[in-house]
mmCIF file of N, CA and C in Angstrom:
data_model
loop_
_atom_site.group_PDB
_atom_site.id
_atom_site.type_symbol
_atom_site.label_atom_id
_atom_site.label_comp_id
_atom_site.label_asym_id
_atom_site.label_seq_id
_atom_site.Cartn_x
_atom_site.Cartn_y
_atom_site.Cartn_z
ATOM 1 N N MET A 1 0.751 -1.121 -0.097
ATOM 2 C CA MET A 1 0.161 0.033 0.016
ATOM 3 C C MET A 1 1.001 1.394 0.077
ATOM 4 N N ARG A 2 0.451 2.192 -0.769
ATOM 5 C CA ARG A 2 1.419 3.371 -1.066
ATOM 6 C C ARG A 2 1.246 4.296 0.042
ATOM 7 N N ARG A 3 2.128 4.641 0.740
ATOM 8 C CA ARG A 3 1.974 5.731 1.924
ATOM 9 C C ARG A 3 1.682 7.230 1.250
ATOM 10 N N TYR A 4 0.568 7.687 1.558
ATOM 11 C CA TYR A 4 0.473 9.107 1.198
ATOM 12 C C TYR A 4 0.789 10.382 2.120
ATOM 13 N N PHE A 5 0.790 10.186 3.095
ATOM 14 C CA PHE A 5 0.955 11.162 4.414
ATOM 15 C C PHE A 5 2.333 11.403 4.814
ATOM 16 N N GLY A 6 3.397 12.539 4.664
ATOM 17 C CA GLY A 6 4.443 12.608 4.457
ATOM 18 C C GLY A 6 4.990 13.684 5.747
ATOM 19 N N THR A 7 5.863 14.155 5.836
ATOM 20 C CA THR A 7 6.275 15.020 6.909
ATOM 21 C C THR A 7 5.745 16.734 6.640
ATOM 22 N N ASP A 8 5.247 16.803 5.119
ATOM 23 C CA ASP A 8 4.722 17.679 4.803
ATOM 24 C C ASP A 8 3.154 17.559 4.077
ATOM 25 N N GLY A 9 2.379 16.645 4.753
ATOM 26 C CA GLY A 9 1.122 16.564 4.213
ATOM 27 C C GLY A 9 0.806 15.286 3.261
ATOM 28 N N VAL A 10 -0.342 15.416 2.503
ATOM 29 C CA VAL A 10 -0.429 14.458 1.610
ATOM 30 C C VAL A 10 0.326 14.716 0.415
ATOM 31 N N ARG A 11 1.235 13.581 -0.065
ATOM 32 C CA ARG A 11 1.816 13.942 -0.694
ATOM 33 C C ARG A 11 1.914 12.710 -1.937
ATOM 34 N N GLY A 12 2.130 13.049 -3.397
ATOM 35 C CA GLY A 12 1.933 12.350 -4.356
ATOM 36 C C GLY A 12 1.679 12.856 -5.755
ATOM 37 N N VAL A 13 1.757 11.843 -6.823
ATOM 38 C CA VAL A 13 1.520 12.520 -8.314
ATOM 39 C C VAL A 13 0.017 12.792 -8.693
ATOM 40 N N GLY A 14 -0.372 13.816 -8.785
ATOM 41 C CA GLY A 14 -1.643 14.172 -9.094
ATOM 42 C C GLY A 14 -2.217 13.645 -10.277
ATOM 43 N N GLY A 15 -3.042 12.893 -10.424
ATOM 44 C CA GLY A 15 -3.717 11.838 -11.444
ATOM 45 C C GLY A 15 -2.954 10.441 -11.364
ATOM 46 N N GLU A 16 -2.321 10.319 -10.438
ATOM 47 C CA GLU A 16 -1.871 9.094 -10.646
ATOM 48 C C GLU A 16 -2.102 8.306 -9.348
ATOM 49 N N ASP A 17 -0.797 9.130 -8.118
ATOM 50 C CA ASP A 17 -1.532 8.557 -6.905
ATOM 51 C C ASP A 17 -2.122 9.170 -6.275
ATOM 52 N N LEU A 18 -2.758 10.708 -6.582
ATOM 53 C CA LEU A 18 -3.746 11.317 -5.808
ATOM 54 C C LEU A 18 -4.788 11.628 -6.971
ATOM 55 N N THR A 19 -5.558 10.699 -7.229
ATOM 56 C CA THR A 19 -7.008 10.830 -7.904
ATOM 57 C C THR A 19 -7.876 12.030 -7.385
ATOM 58 N N ALA A 20 -8.686 12.329 -8.358
ATOM 59 C CA ALA A 20 -9.786 13.446 -7.855
ATOM 60 C C ALA A 20 -10.641 12.419 -6.675
ATOM 61 N N GLU A 21 -10.778 10.829 -7.111
ATOM 62 C CA GLU A 21 -11.737 10.402 -6.164
ATOM 63 C C GLU A 21 -11.330 10.378 -4.515
ATOM 64 N N LEU A 22 -9.723 10.076 -4.838
ATOM 65 C CA LEU A 22 -9.181 10.074 -3.318
ATOM 66 C C LEU A 22 -9.258 11.176 -2.598
ATOM 67 N N VAL A 23 -8.640 12.271 -3.357
ATOM 68 C CA VAL A 23 -9.012 13.683 -2.662
ATOM 69 C C VAL A 23 -10.057 14.296 -2.321
ATOM 70 N N GLU A 24 -10.994 13.904 -3.088
ATOM 71 C CA GLU A 24 -12.524 13.992 -2.434
ATOM 72 C C GLU A 24 -12.817 13.377 -1.181
ATOM 73 N N ARG A 25 -12.476 11.833 -0.955
ATOM 74 C CA ARG A 25 -12.291 11.375 0.029
ATOM 75 C C ARG A 25 -12.009 11.786 0.856
ATOM 76 N N LEU A 26 -10.547 12.476 1.146
ATOM 77 C CA LEU A 26 -9.823 13.090 2.033
ATOM 78 C C LEU A 26 -10.614 14.605 2.435
ATOM 79 N N GLY A 27 -11.058 15.168 1.469
ATOM 80 C CA GLY A 27 -11.671 16.439 1.814
ATOM 81 C C GLY A 27 -12.753 15.866 2.873
ATOM 82 N N LYS A 28 -13.851 15.067 2.524
ATOM 83 C CA LYS A 28 -14.645 14.451 3.497
ATOM 84 C C LYS A 28 -14.501 14.142 4.787
ATOM 85 N N ALA A 29 -13.137 13.178 4.971
ATOM 86 C CA ALA A 29 -12.709 12.732 6.144
ATOM 87 C C ALA A 29 -12.109 13.951 6.694
ATOM 88 N N ALA A 30 -11.374 14.901 6.339
ATOM 89 C CA ALA A 30 -10.889 15.724 6.990
ATOM 90 C C ALA A 30 -12.160 16.865 7.820
ATOM 91 N N THR A 31 -12.599 17.020 7.110
ATOM 92 C CA THR A 31 -14.264 17.566 7.380
ATOM 93 C C THR A 31 -14.850 17.020 8.773
ATOM 94 N N LEU A 32 -14.951 15.647 8.661
ATOM 95 C CA LEU A 32 -15.681 14.991 9.581
ATOM 96 C C LEU A 32 -14.805 15.036 10.870
ATOM 97 N N TRP A 33 -13.395 14.901 10.653
ATOM 98 C CA TRP A 33 -12.396 14.921 11.348
ATOM 99 C C TRP A 33 -12.379 16.071 12.285
ATOM 100 N N SER A 34 -12.666 17.270 11.467
ATOM 101 C CA SER A 34 -12.182 18.582 12.288
ATOM 102 C C SER A 34 -13.704 19.075 13.023
ATOM 103 N N GLY A 35 -14.628 17.942 12.930
ATOM 104 C CA GLY A 35 -15.758 18.573 13.787
ATOM 105 C C GLY A 35 -16.554 19.166 12.885
ATOM 106 N N ARG A 36 -16.619 19.157 11.550
ATOM 107 C CA ARG A 36 -17.242 20.212 10.995
ATOM 108 C C ARG A 36 -17.253 21.779 11.158
ATOM 109 N N GLY A 37 -16.212 21.959 11.520
ATOM 110 C CA GLY A 37 -15.929 23.609 11.727
ATOM 111 C C GLY A 37 -15.423 24.384 10.284
ATOM 112 N N ARG A 38 -14.664 25.248 10.267
ATOM 113 C CA ARG A 38 -14.103 25.677 9.093
ATOM 114 C C ARG A 38 -13.055 24.774 8.429
ATOM 115 N N VAL A 39 -13.169 24.535 7.201
ATOM 116 C CA VAL A 39 -11.886 24.214 6.530
ATOM 117 C C VAL A 39 -11.391 24.932 5.330
ATOM 118 N N PHE A 40 -9.948 25.276 5.618
ATOM 119 C CA PHE A 40 -9.378 26.105 4.709
ATOM 120 C C PHE A 40 -8.596 25.239 3.772
ATOM 121 N N VAL A 41 -8.799 25.295 2.452
ATOM 122 C CA VAL A 41 -7.955 24.836 1.455
ATOM 123 C C VAL A 41 -6.943 25.673 0.653
ATOM 124 N N GLY A 42 -5.567 24.771 0.476
ATOM 125 C CA GLY A 42 -4.669 25.567 0.163
ATOM 126 C C GLY A 42 -4.077 24.820 -1.033
ATOM 127 N N ARG A 43 -3.427 25.177 -1.878
ATOM 128 C CA ARG A 43 -2.522 24.602 -2.879
ATOM 129 C C ARG A 43 -1.267 25.450 -3.604
ATOM 130 N N ASP A 44 -0.594 24.797 -4.256
ATOM 131 C CA ASP A 44 0.520 25.135 -4.815
ATOM 132 C C ASP A 44 0.210 25.608 -6.427
ATOM 133 N N THR A 45 0.972 26.095 -7.095
ATOM 134 C CA THR A 45 0.666 26.203 -8.597
ATOM 135 C C THR A 45 1.034 24.950 -9.649
ATOM 136 N N ARG A 46 1.038 23.877 -9.325
ATOM 137 C CA ARG A 46 1.038 22.723 -9.851
ATOM 138 C C ARG A 46 0.070 22.868 -10.960
ATOM 139 N N ALA A 47 -0.014 22.085 -12.233
ATOM 140 C CA ALA A 47 -1.226 22.075 -13.128
ATOM 141 C C ALA A 47 -2.295 21.241 -12.379
ATOM 142 N N SER A 48 -2.088 20.150 -11.544
ATOM 143 C CA SER A 48 -2.942 19.334 -11.127
ATOM 144 C C SER A 48 -3.797 20.108 -9.951
ATOM 145 N N GLY A 49 -2.998 21.177 -9.528
ATOM 146 C CA GLY A 49 -3.800 21.894 -8.351
ATOM 147 C C GLY A 49 -5.431 22.408 -8.526
ATOM 148 N N PRO A 50 -5.687 22.987 -9.578
ATOM 149 C CA PRO A 50 -7.369 23.464 -9.652
ATOM 150 C C PRO A 50 -7.897 22.154 -9.638
ATOM 151 N N GLU A 51 -7.752 21.079 -10.006
ATOM 152 C CA GLU A 51 -8.698 19.613 -10.091
ATOM 153 C C GLU A 51 -8.923 19.062 -8.835
ATOM 154 N N LEU A 52 -7.305 19.006 -8.270
ATOM 155 C CA LEU A 52 -7.653 18.346 -6.876
ATOM 156 C C LEU A 52 -8.374 19.402 -5.756
ATOM 157 N N GLU A 53 -8.224 20.749 -5.906
ATOM 158 C CA GLU A 53 -8.817 21.555 -5.107
ATOM 159 C C GLU A 53 -10.232 21.201 -5.221
ATOM 160 N N GLU A 54 -10.888 21.482 -6.416
ATOM 161 C CA GLU A 54 -12.004 21.313 -6.699
ATOM 162 C C GLU A 54 -12.412 19.848 -6.015
ATOM 163 N N ALA A 55 -11.861 18.911 -6.154
ATOM 164 C CA ALA A 55 -12.217 17.561 -5.547
ATOM 165 C C ALA A 55 -12.039 17.551 -4.224
ATOM 166 N N PHE A 56 -11.414 18.059 -3.741
ATOM 167 C CA PHE A 56 -11.395 18.533 -2.029
ATOM 168 C C PHE A 56 -12.342 19.104 -1.539
ATOM 169 N N ALA A 57 -12.713 20.158 -2.227
ATOM 170 C CA ALA A 57 -13.877 21.115 -1.906
ATOM 171 C C ALA A 57 -15.162 20.139 -2.211
ATOM 172 N N ARG A 58 -15.580 19.555 -3.009
ATOM 173 C CA ARG A 58 -16.579 18.498 -3.070
ATOM 174 C C ARG A 58 -16.531 17.582 -1.838
ATOM 175 N N GLY A 59 -15.505 17.029 -1.420
ATOM 176 C CA GLY A 59 -15.567 16.143 -0.087
ATOM 177 C C GLY A 59 -16.031 16.926 1.062
ATOM 178 N N VAL A 60 -15.452 17.906 1.265
ATOM 179 C CA VAL A 60 -15.915 19.041 2.000
ATOM 180 C C VAL A 60 -17.451 19.489 2.363
ATOM 181 N N VAL A 61 -17.787 19.627 1.195
ATOM 182 C CA VAL A 61 -19.540 19.874 0.525
ATOM 183 C C VAL A 61 -20.160 18.618 1.184
ATOM 184 N N SER A 62 -19.575 17.776 0.984
ATOM 185 C CA SER A 62 -20.453 16.367 1.188
ATOM 186 C C SER A 62 -20.483 15.665 2.442
ATOM 187 N N ALA A 63 -19.429 16.372 3.191
ATOM 188 C CA ALA A 63 -19.765 16.216 4.925
ATOM 189 C C ALA A 63 -20.695 16.531 5.255
#
């Protein structure tokens, strides 16, 4: 099983290790874990950023 969590957070290659489905599930899990408070989403400038940000946000909303 691949290890996704490193010292700098979730790590992997967008579209390969980090699929939209996985990131959406992470968004939902993070929201449920946080007690449904505010969730802030940040990303870097990589090409996969917008798609993964949107997937994470879908997970947050679905929680």
